[in-house]
Coordinates of C-alpha atoms and ligand atoms in Angstrom, one line a residue:
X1 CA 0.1 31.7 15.4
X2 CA -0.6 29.7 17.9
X3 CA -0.6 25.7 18.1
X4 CA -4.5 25.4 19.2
X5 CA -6.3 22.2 17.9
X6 CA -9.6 23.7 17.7
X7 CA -8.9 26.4 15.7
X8 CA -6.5 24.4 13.3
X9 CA -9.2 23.5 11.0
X10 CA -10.6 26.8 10.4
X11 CA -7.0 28.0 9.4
X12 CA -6.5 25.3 7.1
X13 CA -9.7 25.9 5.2
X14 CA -10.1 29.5 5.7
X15 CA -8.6 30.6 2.3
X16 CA -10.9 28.3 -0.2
X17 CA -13.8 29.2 -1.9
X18 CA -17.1 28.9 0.6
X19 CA -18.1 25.1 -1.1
X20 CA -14.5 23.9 -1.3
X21 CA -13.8 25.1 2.1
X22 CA -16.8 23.0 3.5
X23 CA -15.8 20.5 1.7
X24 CA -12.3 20.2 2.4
X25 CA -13.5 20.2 6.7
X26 CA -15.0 17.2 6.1
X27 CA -11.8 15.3 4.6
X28 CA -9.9 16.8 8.2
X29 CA -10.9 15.5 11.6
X30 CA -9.1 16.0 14.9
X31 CA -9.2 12.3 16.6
X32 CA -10.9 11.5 19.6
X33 CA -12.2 8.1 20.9
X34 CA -15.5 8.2 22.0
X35 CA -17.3 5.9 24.9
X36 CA -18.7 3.4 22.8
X37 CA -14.8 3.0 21.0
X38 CA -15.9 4.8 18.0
X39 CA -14.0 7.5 16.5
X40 CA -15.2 10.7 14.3
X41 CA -16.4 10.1 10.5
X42 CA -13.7 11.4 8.1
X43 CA -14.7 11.9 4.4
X44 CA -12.3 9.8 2.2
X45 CA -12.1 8.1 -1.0
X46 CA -13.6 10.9 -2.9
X47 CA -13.0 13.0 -5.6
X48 CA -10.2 15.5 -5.6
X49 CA -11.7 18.9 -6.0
X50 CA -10.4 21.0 -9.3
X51 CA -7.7 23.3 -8.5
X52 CA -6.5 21.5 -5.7
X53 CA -2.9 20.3 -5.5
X54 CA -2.9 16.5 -4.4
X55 CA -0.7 13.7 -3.7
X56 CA -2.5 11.1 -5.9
X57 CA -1.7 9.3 -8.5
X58 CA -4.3 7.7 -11.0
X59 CA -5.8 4.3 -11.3
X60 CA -3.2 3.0 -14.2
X61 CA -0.8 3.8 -11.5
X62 CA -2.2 1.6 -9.1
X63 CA -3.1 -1.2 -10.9
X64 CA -0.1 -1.4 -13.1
X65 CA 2.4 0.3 -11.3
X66 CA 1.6 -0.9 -7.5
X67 CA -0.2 -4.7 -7.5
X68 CA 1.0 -6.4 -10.8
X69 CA 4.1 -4.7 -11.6
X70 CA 6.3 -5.9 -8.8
X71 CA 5.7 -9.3 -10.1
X72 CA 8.9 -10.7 -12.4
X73 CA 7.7 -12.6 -14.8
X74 CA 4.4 -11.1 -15.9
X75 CA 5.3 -9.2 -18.6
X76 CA 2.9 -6.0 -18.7
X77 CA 2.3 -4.2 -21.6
X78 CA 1.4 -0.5 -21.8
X79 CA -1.7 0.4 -24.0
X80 CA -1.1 4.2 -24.6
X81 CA 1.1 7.1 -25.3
X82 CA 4.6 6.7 -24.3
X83 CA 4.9 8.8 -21.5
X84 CA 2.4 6.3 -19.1
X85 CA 4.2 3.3 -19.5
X86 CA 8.0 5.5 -19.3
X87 CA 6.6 7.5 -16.5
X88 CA 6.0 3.8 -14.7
X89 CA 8.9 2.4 -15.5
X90 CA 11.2 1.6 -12.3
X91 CA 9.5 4.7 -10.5
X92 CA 8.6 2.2 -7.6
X93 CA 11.3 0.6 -5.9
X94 CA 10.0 -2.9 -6.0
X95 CA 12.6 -5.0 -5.5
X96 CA 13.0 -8.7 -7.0
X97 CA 15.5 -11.9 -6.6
X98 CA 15.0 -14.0 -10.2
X99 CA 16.0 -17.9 -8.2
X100 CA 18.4 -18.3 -10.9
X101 CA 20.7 -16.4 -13.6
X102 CA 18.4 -17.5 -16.1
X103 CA 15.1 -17.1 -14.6
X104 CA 12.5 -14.4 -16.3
X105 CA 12.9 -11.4 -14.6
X106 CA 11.3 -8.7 -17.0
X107 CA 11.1 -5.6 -14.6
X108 CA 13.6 -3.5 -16.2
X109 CA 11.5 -3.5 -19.5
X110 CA 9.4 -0.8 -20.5
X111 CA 6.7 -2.1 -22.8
X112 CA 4.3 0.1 -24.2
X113 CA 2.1 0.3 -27.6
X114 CA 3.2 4.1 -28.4
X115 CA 0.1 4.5 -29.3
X116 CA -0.2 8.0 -32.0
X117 CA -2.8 9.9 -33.5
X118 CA -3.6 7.2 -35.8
X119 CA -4.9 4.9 -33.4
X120 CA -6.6 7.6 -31.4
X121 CA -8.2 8.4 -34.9
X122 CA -8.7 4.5 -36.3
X123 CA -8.3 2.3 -33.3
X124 CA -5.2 0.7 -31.4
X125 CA -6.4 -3.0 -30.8
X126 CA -4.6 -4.0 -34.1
X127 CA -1.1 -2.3 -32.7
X128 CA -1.6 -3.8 -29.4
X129 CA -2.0 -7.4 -31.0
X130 CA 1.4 -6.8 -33.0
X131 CA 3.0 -5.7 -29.5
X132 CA 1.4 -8.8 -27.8
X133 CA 3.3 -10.7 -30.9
X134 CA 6.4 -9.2 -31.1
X135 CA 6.6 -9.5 -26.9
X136 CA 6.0 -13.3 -27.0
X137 CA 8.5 -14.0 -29.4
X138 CA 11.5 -11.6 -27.7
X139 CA 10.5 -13.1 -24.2
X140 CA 8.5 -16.3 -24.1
X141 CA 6.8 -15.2 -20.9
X142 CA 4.0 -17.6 -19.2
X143 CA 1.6 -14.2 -18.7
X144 CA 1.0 -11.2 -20.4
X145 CA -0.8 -8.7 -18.8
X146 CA -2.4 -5.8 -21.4
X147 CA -3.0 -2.2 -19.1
X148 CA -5.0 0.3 -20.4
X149 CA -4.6 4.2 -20.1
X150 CA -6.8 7.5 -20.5
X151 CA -7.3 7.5 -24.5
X152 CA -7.9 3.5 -24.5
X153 CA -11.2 4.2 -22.5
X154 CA -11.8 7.3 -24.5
X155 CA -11.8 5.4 -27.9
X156 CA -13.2 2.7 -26.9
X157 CA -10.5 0.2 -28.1
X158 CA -11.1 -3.6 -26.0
X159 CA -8.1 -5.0 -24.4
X160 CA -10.3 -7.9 -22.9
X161 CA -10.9 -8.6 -26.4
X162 CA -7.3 -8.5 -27.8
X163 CA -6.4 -10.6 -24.7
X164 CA -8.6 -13.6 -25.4
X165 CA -7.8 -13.6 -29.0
X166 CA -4.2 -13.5 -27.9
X167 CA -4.6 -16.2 -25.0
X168 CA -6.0 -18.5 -28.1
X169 CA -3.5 -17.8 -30.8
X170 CA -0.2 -17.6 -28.7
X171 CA -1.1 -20.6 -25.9
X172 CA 0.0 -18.5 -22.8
X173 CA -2.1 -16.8 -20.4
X174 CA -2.8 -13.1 -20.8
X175 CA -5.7 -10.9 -19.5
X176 CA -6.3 -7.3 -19.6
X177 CA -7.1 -4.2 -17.3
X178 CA -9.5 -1.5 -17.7
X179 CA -7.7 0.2 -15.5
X180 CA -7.6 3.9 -17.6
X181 CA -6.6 6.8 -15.4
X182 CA -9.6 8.4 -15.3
X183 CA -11.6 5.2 -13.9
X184 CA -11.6 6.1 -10.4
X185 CA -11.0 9.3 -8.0
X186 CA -7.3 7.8 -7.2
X187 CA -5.2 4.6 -7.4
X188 CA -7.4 3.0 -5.3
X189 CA -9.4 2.0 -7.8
X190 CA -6.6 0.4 -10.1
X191 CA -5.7 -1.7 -6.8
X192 CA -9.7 -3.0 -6.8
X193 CA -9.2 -3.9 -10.6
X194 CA -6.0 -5.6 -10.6
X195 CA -7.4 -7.6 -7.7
X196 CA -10.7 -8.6 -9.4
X197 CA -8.1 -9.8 -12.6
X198 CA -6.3 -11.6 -10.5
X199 CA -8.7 -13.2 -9.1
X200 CA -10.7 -14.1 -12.1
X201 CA -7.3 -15.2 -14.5
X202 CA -4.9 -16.3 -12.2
X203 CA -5.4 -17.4 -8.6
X204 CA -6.3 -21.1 -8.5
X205 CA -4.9 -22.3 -11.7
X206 CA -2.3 -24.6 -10.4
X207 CA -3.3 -27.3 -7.7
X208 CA -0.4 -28.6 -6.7
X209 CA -0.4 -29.4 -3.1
X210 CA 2.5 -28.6 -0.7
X211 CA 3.2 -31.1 2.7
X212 CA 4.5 -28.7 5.0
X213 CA 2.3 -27.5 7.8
X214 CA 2.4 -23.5 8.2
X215 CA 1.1 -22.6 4.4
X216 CA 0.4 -18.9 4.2
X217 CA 0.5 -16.1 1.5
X218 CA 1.0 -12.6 2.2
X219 CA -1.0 -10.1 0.4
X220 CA 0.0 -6.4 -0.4
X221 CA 3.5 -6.7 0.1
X222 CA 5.6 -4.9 -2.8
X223 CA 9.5 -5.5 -1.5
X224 CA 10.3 -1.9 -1.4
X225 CA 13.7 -1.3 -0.5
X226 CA 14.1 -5.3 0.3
X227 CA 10.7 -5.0 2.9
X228 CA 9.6 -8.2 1.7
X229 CA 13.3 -10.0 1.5
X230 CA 13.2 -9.5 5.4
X231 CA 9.6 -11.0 6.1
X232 CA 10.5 -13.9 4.0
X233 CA 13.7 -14.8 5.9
X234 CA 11.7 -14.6 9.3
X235 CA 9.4 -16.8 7.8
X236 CA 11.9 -19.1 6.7
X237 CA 13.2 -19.5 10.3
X238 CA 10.1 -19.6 12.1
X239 CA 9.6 -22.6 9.9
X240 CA 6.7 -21.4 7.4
X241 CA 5.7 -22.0 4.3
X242 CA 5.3 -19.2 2.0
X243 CA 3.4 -19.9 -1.0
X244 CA 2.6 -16.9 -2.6
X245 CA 3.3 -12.8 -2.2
X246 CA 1.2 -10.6 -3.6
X247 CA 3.2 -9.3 -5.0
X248 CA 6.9 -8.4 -3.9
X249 CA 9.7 -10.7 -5.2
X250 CA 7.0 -13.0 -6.6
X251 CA 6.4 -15.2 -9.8
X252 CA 3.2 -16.1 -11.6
X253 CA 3.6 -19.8 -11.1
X254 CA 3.3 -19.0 -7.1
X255 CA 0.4 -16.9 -7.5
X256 CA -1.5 -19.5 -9.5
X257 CA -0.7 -22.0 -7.2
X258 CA -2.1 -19.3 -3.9
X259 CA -5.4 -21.4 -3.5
X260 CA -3.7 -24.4 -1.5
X261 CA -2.2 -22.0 1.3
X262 CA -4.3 -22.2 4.7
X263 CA -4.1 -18.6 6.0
X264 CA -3.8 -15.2 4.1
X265 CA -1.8 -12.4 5.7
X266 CA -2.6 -9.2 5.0
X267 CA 0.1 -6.2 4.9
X268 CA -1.9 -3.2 3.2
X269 CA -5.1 -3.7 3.4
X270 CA -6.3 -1.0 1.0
X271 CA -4.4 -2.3 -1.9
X272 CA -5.1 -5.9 -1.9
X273 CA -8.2 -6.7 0.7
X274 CA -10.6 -7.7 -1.9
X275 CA -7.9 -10.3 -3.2
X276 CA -7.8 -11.8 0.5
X277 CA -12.6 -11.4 0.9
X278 CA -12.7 -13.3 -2.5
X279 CA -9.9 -16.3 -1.6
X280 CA -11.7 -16.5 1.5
X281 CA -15.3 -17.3 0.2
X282 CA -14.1 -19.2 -3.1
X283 CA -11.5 -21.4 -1.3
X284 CA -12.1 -20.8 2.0
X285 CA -8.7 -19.4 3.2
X286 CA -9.1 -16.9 6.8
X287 CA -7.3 -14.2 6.9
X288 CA -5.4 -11.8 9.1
X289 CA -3.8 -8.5 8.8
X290 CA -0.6 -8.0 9.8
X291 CA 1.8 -5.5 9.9
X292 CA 6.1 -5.6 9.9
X293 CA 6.7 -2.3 10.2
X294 CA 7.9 -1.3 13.8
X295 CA 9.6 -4.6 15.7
X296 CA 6.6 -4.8 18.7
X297 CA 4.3 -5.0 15.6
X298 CA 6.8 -7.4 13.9
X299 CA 6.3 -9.8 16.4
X300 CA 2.9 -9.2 17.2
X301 CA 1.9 -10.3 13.6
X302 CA 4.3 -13.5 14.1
X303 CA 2.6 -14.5 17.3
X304 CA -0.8 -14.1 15.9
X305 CA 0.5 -16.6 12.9
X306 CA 0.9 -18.8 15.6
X307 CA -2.0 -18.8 17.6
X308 CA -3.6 -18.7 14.2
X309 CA -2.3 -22.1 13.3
X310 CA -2.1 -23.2 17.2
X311 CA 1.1 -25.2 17.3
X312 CA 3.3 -25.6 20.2
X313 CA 6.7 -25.9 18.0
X314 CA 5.5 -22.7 15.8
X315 CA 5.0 -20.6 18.6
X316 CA 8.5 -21.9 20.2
X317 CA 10.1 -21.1 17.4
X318 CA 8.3 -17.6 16.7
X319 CA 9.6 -16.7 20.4
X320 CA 12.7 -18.2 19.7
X321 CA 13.5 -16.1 16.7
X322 CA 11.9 -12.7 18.8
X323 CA 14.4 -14.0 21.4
X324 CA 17.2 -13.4 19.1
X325 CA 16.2 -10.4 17.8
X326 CA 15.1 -8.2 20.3
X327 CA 18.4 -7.2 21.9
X328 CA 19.7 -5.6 19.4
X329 CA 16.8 -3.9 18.0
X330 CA 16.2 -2.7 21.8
X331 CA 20.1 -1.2 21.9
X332 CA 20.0 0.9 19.0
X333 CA 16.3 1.8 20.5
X334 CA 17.7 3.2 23.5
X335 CA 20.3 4.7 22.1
X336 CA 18.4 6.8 19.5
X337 CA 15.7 7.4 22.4
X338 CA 18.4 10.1 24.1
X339 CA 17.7 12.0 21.3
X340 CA 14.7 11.6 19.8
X341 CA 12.0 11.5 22.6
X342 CA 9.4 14.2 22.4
X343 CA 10.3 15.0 18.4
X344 CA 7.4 15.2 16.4
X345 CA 6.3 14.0 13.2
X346 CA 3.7 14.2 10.3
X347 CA 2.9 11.3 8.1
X348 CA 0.9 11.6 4.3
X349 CA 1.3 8.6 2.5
X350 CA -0.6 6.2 0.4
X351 CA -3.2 4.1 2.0
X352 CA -1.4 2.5 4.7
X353 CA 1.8 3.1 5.6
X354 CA 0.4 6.6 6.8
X355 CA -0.9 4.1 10.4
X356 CA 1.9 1.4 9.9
X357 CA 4.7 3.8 10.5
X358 CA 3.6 5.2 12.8
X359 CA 4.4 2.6 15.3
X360 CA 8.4 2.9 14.2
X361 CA 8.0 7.0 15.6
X362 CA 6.3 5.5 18.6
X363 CA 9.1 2.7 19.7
X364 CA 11.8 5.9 19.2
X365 CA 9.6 7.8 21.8
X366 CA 8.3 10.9 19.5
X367 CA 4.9 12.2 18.9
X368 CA 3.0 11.9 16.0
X369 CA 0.9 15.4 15.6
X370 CA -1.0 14.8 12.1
X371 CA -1.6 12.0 9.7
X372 CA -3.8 10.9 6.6
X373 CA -3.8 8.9 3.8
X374 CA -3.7 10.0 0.0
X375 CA -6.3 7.3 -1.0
X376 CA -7.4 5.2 1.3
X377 CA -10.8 4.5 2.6
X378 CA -13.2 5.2 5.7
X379 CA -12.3 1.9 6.6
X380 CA -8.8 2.4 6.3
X381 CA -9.0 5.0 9.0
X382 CA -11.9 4.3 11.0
X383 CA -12.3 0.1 11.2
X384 CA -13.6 -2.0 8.8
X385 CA -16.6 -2.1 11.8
X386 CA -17.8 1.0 9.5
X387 CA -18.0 -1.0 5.8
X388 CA -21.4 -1.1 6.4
X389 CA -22.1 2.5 6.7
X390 CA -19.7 3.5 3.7
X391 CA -22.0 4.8 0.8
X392 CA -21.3 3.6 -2.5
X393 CA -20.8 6.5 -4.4
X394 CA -21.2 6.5 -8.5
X395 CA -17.5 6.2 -8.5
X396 CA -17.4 3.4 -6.8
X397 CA -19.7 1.7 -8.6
X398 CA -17.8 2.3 -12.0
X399 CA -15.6 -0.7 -10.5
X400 CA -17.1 -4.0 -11.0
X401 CA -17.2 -5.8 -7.9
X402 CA -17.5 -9.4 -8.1
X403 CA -19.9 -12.2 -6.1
X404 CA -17.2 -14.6 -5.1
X405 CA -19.0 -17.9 -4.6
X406 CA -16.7 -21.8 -3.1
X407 CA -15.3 -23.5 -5.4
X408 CA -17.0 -26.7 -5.5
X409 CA -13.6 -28.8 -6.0
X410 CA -11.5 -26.5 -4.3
X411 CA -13.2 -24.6 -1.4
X412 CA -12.2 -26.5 1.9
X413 CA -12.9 -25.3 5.4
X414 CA -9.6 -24.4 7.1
X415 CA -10.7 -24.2 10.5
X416 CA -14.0 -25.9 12.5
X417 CA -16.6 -24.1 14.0
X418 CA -15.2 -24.3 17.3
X419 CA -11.7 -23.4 16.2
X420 CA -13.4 -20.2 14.6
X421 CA -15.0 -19.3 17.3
X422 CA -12.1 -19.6 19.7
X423 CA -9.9 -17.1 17.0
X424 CA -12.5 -14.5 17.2
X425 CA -12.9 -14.8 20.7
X426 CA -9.4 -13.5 20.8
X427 CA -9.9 -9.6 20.2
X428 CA -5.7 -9.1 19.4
X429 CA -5.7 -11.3 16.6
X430 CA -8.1 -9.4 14.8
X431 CA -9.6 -12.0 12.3
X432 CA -10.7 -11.2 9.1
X433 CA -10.7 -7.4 10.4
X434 CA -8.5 -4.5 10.3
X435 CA -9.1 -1.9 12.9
X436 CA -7.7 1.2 11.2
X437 CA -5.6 4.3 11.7
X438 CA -7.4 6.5 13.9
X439 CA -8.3 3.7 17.1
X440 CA -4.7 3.6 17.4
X441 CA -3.8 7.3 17.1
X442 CA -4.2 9.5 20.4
X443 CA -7.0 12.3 21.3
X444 CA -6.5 15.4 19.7
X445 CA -4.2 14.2 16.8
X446 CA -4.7 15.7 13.4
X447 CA -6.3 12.9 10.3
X448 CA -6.0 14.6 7.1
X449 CA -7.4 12.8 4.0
X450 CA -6.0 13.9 0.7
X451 CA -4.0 16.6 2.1
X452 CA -3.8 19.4 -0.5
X453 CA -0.3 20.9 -1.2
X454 CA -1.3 24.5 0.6
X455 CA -2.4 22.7 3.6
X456 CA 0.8 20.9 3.9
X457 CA 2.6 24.4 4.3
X458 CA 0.6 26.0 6.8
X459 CA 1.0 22.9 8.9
X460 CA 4.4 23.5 8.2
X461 CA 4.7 26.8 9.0
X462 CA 2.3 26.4 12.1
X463 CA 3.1 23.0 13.9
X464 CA 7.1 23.1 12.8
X465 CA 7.9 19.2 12.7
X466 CA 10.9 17.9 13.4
X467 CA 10.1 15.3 10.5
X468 CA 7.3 15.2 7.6
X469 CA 6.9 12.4 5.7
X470 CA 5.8 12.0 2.2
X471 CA 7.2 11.8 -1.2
X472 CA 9.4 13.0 -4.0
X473 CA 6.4 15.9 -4.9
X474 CA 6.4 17.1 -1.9
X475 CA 10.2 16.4 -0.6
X476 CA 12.0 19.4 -1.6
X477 CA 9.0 21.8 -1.0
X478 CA 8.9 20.9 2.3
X479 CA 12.5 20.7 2.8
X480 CA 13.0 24.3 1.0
X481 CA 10.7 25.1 4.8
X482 CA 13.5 23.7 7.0
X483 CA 11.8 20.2 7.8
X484 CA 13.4 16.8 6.9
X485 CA 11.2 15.4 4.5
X486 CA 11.4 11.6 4.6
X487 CA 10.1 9.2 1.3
X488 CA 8.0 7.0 2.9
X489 CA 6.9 5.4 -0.7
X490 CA 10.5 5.1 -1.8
X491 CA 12.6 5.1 1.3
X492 CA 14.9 7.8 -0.5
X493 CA 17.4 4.9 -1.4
X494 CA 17.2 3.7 2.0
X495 CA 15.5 0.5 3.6
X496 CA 14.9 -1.9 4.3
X497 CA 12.3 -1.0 6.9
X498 CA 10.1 -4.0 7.5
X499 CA 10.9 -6.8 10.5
X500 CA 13.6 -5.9 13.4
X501 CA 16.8 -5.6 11.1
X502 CA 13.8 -3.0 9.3
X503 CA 13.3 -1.1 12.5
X504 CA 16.8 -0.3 13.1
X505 CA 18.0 1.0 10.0
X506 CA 14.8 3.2 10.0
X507 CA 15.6 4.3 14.1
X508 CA 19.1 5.1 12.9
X509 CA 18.0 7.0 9.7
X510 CA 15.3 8.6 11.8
X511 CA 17.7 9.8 14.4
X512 CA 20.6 11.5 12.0
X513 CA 17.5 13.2 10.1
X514 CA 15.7 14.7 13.1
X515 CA 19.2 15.8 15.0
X516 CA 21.3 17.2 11.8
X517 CA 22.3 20.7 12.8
X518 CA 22.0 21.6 8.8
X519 CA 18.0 22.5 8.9
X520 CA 18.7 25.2 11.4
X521 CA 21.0 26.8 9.4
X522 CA 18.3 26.9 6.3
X523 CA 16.0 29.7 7.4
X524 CA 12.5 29.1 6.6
X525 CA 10.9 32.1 4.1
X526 CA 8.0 32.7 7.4
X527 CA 11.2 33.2 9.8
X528 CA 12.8 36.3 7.2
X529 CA 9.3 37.6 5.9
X530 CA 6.5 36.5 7.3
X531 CA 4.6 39.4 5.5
X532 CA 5.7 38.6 2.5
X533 CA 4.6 34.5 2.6
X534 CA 1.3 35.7 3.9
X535 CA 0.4 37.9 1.6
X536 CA 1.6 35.5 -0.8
X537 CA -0.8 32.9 0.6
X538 CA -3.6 35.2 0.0
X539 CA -3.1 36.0 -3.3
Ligands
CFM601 FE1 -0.3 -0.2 0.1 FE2 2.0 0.2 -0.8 FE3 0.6 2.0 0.7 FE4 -0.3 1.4 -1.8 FE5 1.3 3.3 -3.0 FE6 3.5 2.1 -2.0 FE7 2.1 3.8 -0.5 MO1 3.4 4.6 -2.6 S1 0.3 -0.6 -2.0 S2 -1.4 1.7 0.0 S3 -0.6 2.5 -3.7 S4 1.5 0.2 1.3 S5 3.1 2.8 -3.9 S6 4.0 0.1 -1.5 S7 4.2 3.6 -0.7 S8 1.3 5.1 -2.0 S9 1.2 3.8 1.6

């Protein structure tokens, strides 16, 4: 088989069904960039076709799991069978540093209402308010949060309901989720819903003002593998003021308190951009997207922080602290260079780090040959310059989307109309925009979007990379084919990743995966029967 680009999507789709073969071609595009800076329309952010093995996860997943879970001392409750709340228990490895000993730090419970045939027969409301009772008295927490799963929707039982009845008998905040599996065509919608709840029931609860200059938060940053504990020390040493992350190694007395920051970074856009839209109309905060994955992009996003807030010490110090780490990060970059340069690699992950990391296989000189995202968006690949083109679907439209309108004691202009102007004049710092994965990938380069599992092997078996990367469900398949498999949502125990000390452990890693002698010696089932696997694959 040969490695031609213009045949590759006819022998990824050749062996559906007519309809789910047509289908599928319009969910894989080979990138180009056309006069006008446009790229190709890719179909994303619909539903996975029956029968097909995907990557996704469901919309509890993403609600409870990814944007509220990192969060300490929220104490989340599962409404539903067992297995959803054990099954997202610790699964994610959101790290978090309690200030003190005796701080709340309630990640390592699982809490859950067990819910049994009885109360999918007679209702689970009443067991949920006993688990909302018996939580508050174990842990005194400041928030509850109440998460509902498939058979909550299904029976119709009303966590909003049990939450304000628990908000007014208990005295503490809490605020539910119809976030039920089903909801949405991925986790994409859970991310939409736990932004609108946090939005509507906790952002802007606590006004107390802070006198340092550089106030920011950064949104859709989850810590994992210690990614946020490095952003936070540059931060600290560039001399700015975090106020809030959403929502990595972060309390709920921050969040509430997010309103008096004066810029809003954003880190994954697909996860929390609605968070950063609705801050900016009801507060007016700006925002930016950033990204501290790879250490050119590390220190792009700090120097755009700088122009952002246009101060002459900042930016000294931002270049100071790039001064100081650059050498080394540009050592061990050489180093692993000798051997890596002109390796290949694959990337399918999630909704962003599919484009972030791509720039960490790009500073170690290799090529990326394919990439997609699980769940992210059209915007996510093509620009947000193509949000107003995106159809909404009926999907869509089962998540409520909210009219954010100022504050009218709290909305303050950040910057003047001049100052505005001047930031959007410069087209690097990207304001209130994201650009999205394929501008920045080359011509010819494969964007897959949900990526089924038999499309993963023949690219496999065809393009041969010397790294895919992924996760756990498809680790061991694709390592069972002779390919390092790198966890991209989990680091495989590894990280951190994020700022300069980020990028060299990830060059290093990168480097012992991509030369280790051991795949070679693992022959792939195509390389002793290639009969057999295709005939197999036609079955
Ligand atoms: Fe954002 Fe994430 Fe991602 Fe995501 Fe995720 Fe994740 Fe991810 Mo796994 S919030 S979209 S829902 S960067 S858990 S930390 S790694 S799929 S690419």
């Amino acid at each position: 088989m040969k490695n031609d680009i213009t045949t590759i999507k006819e022998e990824l789709v050749k062996i559906y069904p007519a309809k789910v073969g047509r289908k599928r071609a319009e969910q894989i595009v080979i990138n180009q960039h056309f006069p006008d800076g446009s790229v190709p329309e890719i179909k994303a952010n619909v539903r996975t076709l029956p029968g097909i093995i995907t990557q996704r996860g469901c919309t509890y997943a993403g609600c409870k799991g990814v944007v509220i879970g990192p969060s300490r001392d929220i104490l989340s409750i599962t409404h539903g069978p067992v297995g959803c709340g054990f099954y997202s228990w610790l699964t994610r490895r959101n790290q978090t540093r309690p200030p003190t000993e005796t701080s709340p730090n309630f990640i390592n419970y699982c809490l859950t209402t067990d819910m049994q045939e009885q109360q999918i027969v007679f209702g689970g409301e009443k067991k949920l308010k006993a688990a909302v009772r018996e939580a508050f008295q174990l842990f005194h927490p400041k928030a509850i949060a109440l998460f509902s799963t498939c058979p909550v929707g299904l029976i119709g039982d009303d966590v909003h309901s049990v939450a304000r009845a628990m908000k007014e008998e208990l005295g503490i905040n809490v605020f539910g989720f119809s976030c039920e599996g089903y909801r949405g065509v991925s986790q994409s919608a859970g991310h939409h819903i736990a932004n609108n709840a946090l939005f509507k029931n906790v952002i802007g609860l606590d006004d107390t003002s802070h006198k340092e200059k550089f106030k920011i938060n950064l949104l859709g940053e989850y810590n994992i593998g210690g990614d946020g504990f490095v952003i936070d020390e540059l931060f600290r040493r560039c001399g700015i003021k975090q106020i809030a992350t959403f929502s990595g190694n972060s309390d709920y007395q921050s969040m509430t308190n997010a309103h008096t920051a004066d810029l809003n970074l954003v880190m994954c856009h697909r996860s929390i951009n609605y968070v950063a839209e609705m801050m900016e109309k009801k507060f007016g905060i700006p925002w930016l997207k950033v990204n501290f994955i790879g250490a050119e992009s590390t220190s792009k996003s700090l120097r755009k922080i700088g122009e952002y807030f246009d101060d002459a010490e900042l930016k000294a110090r931002i270049e100071k602290v790039i001064a100081e780490e650059m050498p080394a990060v540009e050592d061990v970059r050489n180093d692993v260079r000798t051997r890596c340069e002109g390796k290949t690699a694959m990337l399918f992950v999630g909704g962003s780090r599919a484009h972030h990391y791509q720039v960490l296989f790009k500073e170690m000189g290799m090529k990326i040959i394919a990439a997609g995202y699980e769940f992210g968006h059209r915007d996510d690949y093509e620009g947000r310059n193509v949000l107003p083109t995106i159809k909404t679907d009926a999907d869509s439209r089962n998540i409520e989307q909210i009219e954010a309108l100022p504050d009218p004691k709290r909305y303050r202009l950040r910057k003047s109309a001049e100052e505005t102007a001047r930031l959007a004049a410069i087209p690097e710092l990207e304001l209130e925009d994201y650009v999205g994965m394929m501008p920045e990938m080359g011509d010819g380069e494969l964007v897959i979007d949900d990526i089924s599992e038999y499309e993963t092997e023949r690219l496999l078996e065809i393009y041969k990379p010397s790294i895919f990367c992924a996760g756990i469900k498809e680790k061991f398949g694709v390592q069972k084919m002779g390919i390092p498999c790198k966890q991209l949502h989990s680091y495989d125990y590894g990280g951190p990743y994020a700022g300069y000390e980020g990028a060299i452990n990830f060059y290093r890693e990168i480097d012992r995966m991509v030369n280790i002698k051991a795949w070679s010696l693992v022959p792939a089932p195509w390389q002793t029967s290639p009969q057999a696997m295709r005939a197999a694959a036609a079955d």
